[in-house]
Short mmCIF file of C-alpha atoms in Angstrom, two decimals:
data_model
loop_
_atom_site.label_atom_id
_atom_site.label_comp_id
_atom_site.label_asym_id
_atom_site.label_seq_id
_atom_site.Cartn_x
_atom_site.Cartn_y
_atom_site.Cartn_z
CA UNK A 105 89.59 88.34 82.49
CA UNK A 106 91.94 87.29 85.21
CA UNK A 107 90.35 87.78 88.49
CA UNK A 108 90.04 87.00 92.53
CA UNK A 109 86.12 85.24 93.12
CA UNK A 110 84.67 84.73 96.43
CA UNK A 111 82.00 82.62 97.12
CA UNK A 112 79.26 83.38 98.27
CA UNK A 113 78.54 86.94 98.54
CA UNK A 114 76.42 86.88 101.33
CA UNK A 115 76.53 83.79 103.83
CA UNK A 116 74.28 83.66 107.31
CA UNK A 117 75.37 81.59 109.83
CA UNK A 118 74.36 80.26 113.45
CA UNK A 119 76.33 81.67 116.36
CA UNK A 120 78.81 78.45 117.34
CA UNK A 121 78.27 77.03 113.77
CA UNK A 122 81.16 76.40 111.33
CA UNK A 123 81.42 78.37 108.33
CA UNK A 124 83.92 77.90 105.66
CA UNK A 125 84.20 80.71 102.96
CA UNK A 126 85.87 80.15 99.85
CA UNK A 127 88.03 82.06 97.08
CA UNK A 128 89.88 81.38 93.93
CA UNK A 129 92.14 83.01 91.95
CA UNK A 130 93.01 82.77 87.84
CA UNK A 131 95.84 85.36 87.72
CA UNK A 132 98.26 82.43 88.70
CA UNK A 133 99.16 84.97 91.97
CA UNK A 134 101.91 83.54 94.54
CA UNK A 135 100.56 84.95 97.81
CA UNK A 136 96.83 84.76 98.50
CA UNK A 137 95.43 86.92 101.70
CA UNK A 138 92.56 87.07 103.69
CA UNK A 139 91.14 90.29 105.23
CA UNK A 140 88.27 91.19 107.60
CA UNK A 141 86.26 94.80 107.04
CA UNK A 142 84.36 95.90 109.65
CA UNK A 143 81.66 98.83 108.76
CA UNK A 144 83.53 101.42 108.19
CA UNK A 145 87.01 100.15 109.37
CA UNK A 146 89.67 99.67 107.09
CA UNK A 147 90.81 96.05 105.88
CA UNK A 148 92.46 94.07 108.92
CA UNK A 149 95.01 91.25 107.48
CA UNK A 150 94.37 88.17 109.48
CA UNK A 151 96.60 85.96 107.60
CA UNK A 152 98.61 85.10 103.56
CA UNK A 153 100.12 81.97 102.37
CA UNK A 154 102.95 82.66 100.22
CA UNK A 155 102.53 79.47 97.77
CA UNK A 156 101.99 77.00 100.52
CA UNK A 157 103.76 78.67 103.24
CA UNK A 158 100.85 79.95 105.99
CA UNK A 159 101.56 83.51 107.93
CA UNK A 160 99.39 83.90 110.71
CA UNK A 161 99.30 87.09 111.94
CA UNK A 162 99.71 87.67 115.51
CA UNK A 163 96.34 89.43 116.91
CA UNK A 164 94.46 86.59 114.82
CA UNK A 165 92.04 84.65 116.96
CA UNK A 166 92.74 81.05 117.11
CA UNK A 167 89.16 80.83 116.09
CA UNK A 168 90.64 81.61 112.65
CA UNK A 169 92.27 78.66 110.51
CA UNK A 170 92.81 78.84 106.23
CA UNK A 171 93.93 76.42 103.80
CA UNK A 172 95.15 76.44 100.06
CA UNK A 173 95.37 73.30 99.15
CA UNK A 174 96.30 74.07 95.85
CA UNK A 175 97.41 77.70 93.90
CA UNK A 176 93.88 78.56 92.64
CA UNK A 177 91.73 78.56 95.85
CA UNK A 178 92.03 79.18 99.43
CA UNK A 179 89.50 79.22 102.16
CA UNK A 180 88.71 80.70 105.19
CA UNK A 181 87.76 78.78 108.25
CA UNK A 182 85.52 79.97 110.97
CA UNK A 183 85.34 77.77 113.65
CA UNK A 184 82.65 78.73 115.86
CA UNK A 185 81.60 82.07 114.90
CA UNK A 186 80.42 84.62 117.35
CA UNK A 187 78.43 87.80 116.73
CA UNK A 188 81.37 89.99 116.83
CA UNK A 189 82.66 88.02 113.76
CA UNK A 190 79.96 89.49 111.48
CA UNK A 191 81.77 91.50 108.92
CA UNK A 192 83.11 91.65 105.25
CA UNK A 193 86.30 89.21 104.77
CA UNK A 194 88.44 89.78 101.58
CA UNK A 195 90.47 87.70 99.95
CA UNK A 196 93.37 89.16 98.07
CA UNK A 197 96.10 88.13 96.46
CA UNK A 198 99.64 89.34 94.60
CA UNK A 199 102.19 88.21 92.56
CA UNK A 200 105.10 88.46 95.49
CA UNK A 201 105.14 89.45 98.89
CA UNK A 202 107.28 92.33 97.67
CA UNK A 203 105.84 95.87 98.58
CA UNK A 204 105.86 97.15 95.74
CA UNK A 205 103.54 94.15 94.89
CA UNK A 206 99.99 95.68 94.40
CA UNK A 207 97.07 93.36 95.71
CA UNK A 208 94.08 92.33 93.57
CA UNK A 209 90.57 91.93 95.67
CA UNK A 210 87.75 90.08 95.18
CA UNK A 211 83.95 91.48 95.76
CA UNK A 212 84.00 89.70 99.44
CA UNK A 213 81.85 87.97 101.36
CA UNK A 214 79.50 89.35 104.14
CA UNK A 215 79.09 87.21 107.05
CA UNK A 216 76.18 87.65 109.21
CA UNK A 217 76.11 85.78 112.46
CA UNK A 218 72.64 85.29 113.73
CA UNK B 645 106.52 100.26 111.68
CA UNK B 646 104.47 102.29 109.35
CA UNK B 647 101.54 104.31 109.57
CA UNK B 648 98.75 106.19 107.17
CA UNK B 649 96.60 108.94 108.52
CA UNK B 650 93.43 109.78 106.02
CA UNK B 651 92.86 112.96 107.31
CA UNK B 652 89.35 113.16 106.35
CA UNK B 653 86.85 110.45 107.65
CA UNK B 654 83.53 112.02 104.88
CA UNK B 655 84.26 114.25 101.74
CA UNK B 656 81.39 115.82 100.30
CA UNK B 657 81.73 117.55 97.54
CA UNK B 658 79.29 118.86 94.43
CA UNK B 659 79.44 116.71 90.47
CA UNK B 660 81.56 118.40 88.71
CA UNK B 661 83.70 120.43 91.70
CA UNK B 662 87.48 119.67 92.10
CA UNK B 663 88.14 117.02 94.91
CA UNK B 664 91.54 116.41 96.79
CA UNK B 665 91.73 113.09 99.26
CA UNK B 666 94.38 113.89 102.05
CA UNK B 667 96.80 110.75 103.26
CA UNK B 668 100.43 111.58 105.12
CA UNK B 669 102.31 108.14 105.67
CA UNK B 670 105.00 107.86 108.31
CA UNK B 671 108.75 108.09 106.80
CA UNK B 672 110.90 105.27 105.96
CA UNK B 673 114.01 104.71 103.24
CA UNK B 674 111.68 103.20 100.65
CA UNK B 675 108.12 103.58 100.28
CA UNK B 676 105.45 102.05 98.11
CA UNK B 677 102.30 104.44 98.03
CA UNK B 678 98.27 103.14 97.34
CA UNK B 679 95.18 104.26 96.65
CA UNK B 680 92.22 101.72 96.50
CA UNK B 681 88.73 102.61 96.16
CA UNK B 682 85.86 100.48 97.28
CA UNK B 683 82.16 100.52 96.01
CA UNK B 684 79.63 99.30 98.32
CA UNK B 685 79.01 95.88 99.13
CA UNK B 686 82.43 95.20 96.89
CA UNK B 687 85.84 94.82 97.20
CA UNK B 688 89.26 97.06 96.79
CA UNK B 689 89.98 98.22 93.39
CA UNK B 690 93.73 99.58 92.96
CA UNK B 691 93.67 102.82 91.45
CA UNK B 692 97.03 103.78 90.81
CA UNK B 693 100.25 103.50 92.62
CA UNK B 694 103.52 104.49 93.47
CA UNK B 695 106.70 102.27 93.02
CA UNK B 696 109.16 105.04 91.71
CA UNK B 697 109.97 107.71 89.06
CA UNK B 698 107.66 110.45 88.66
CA UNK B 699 105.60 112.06 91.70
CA UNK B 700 102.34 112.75 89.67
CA UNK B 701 100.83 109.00 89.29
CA UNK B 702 98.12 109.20 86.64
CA UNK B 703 95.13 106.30 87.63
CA UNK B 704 91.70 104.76 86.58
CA UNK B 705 88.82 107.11 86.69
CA UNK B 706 90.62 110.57 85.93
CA UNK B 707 92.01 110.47 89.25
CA UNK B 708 95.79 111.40 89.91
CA UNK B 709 98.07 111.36 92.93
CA UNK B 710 101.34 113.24 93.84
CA UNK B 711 103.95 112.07 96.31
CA UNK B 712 105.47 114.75 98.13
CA UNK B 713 108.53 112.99 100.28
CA UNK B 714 109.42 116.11 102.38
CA UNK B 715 105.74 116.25 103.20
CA UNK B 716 105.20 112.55 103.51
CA UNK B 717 102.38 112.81 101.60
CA UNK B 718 100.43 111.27 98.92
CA UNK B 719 97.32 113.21 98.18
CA UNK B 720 94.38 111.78 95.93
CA UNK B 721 92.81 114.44 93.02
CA UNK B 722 90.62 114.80 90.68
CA UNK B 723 89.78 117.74 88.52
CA UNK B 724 85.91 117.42 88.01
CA UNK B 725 83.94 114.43 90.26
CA UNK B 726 80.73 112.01 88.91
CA UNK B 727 78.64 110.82 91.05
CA UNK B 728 79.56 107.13 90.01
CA UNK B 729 82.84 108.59 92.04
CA UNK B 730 80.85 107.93 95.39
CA UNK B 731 82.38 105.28 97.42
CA UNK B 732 85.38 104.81 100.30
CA UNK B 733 88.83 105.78 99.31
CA UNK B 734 91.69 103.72 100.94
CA UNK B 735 95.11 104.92 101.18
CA UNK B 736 97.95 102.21 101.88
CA UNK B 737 101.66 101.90 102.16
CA UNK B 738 104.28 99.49 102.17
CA UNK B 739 108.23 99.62 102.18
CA UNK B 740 111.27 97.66 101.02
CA UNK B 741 112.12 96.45 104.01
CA UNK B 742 109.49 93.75 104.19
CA UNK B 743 107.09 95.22 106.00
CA UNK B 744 103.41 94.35 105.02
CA UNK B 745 101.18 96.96 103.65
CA UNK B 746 99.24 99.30 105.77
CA UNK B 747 95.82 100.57 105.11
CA UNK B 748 94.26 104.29 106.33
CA UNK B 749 91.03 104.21 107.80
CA UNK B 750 89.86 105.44 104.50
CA UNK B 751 87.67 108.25 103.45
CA UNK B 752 83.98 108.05 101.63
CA UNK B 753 83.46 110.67 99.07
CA UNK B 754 80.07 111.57 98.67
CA UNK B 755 79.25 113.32 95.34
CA UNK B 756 76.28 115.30 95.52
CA UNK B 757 74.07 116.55 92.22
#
């Protein structure tokens, strides 16, 4: 079956210490997304890359970065975590950018920052 | 810019009662109308959508969804609720004009036996 994987699940990491968290994708998908879920919050978009075009968004911390350095995977760069940036991040992606484009999740990744 | 209000932050509801999932989205010429669900510890699952066509969207999992444009709304049903139906309900909307998809603050259903 065609589908979105994140790896790992569950990841622990130092406060200040680099994390990099990783997804791939075999439905072939244009635009690949990455979200971060707070407990009970809804899905914030921090940034997409439409094929290799990056879209920041504009209330993402610096402390933020991504890279797809090909159209199967992307990952997400933490730079120097801090507690606050313990929470679920999602990786999604969709055929277009198109809004009538539905996006396809993966199971996530829960960061703990310790 | 749009918005999506989930009216209801916690649904409980019995197995086997009727359940209806409230969402009102703010107008615009075009809309595109969600509903994910998400399972803990797991990611979104679409299921169903609206694009066009008919108001009464027929999903995954029995559930069903009508969009009512003079009421800018696009509630969630279904008829008779499992508890494998506990989890958090999303509601999201784009548009045609480019603007990137919107998520509610979501609503858990909790089915109780």
């Amino acid at each position: 079956d065609a589908m979105v994987i994140q790896n790992p699940r569950y990841q622990v990491t130092q406060f200040g210490k680099p994390v990099t968290l990783s997804c791939s994708q075999t439905l072939n998908h244009n635009v690949m997304y990455w979200y971060q879920q707070k407990s009970s919050q809804a899905p914030k978009l921090l940034f997409h890359y439409y094929d290799k075009d990056f879209n920041n968004e504009a209330d993402t911390p610096d402390n933020f970065q991504s890279r797809r350095p090909n159209t199967s995977f992307c990952f997400l760069d933490i730079r120097s975590p801090g507690l606050g940036d313990a929470a679920m991040y999602l990786c999604a992606t969709s055929r277009a950018t198109a809004g009538n484009s539905p996006l396809h999740f993966g199971n996530g990744t829960r960061l703990t920052v310790t | 810019a749009q918005s999506v209000t989930q009216l209801d932050s916690q649904v409980p509801v019995f197995e086997e009662a009727p359940v209806e999932l409230r969402c009102n989205y703010s107008s615009s010429v075009s809309v595109y109308l969600f509903w994910y669900v998400q399972y803990p510890n797991q990611g979104l699952q679409l299921l169903l959508k609206y694009l066009s066509g008919s108001t009464l969207v027929k999903g995954i999992n029995g559930f069903e969804a009508e969009f009512n444009k003079s009421q800018t709304s696009f509630h969630l049903r279904k008829p008779s609720v499992h508890i494998s139906d506990t989890a958090e309900y999303f509601c999201a909307v784009s548009d045609g004009a480019g603007n990137k998809l919107v998520f509610g603050a979501g609503t858990i259903l909790r089915v109780k036996s």
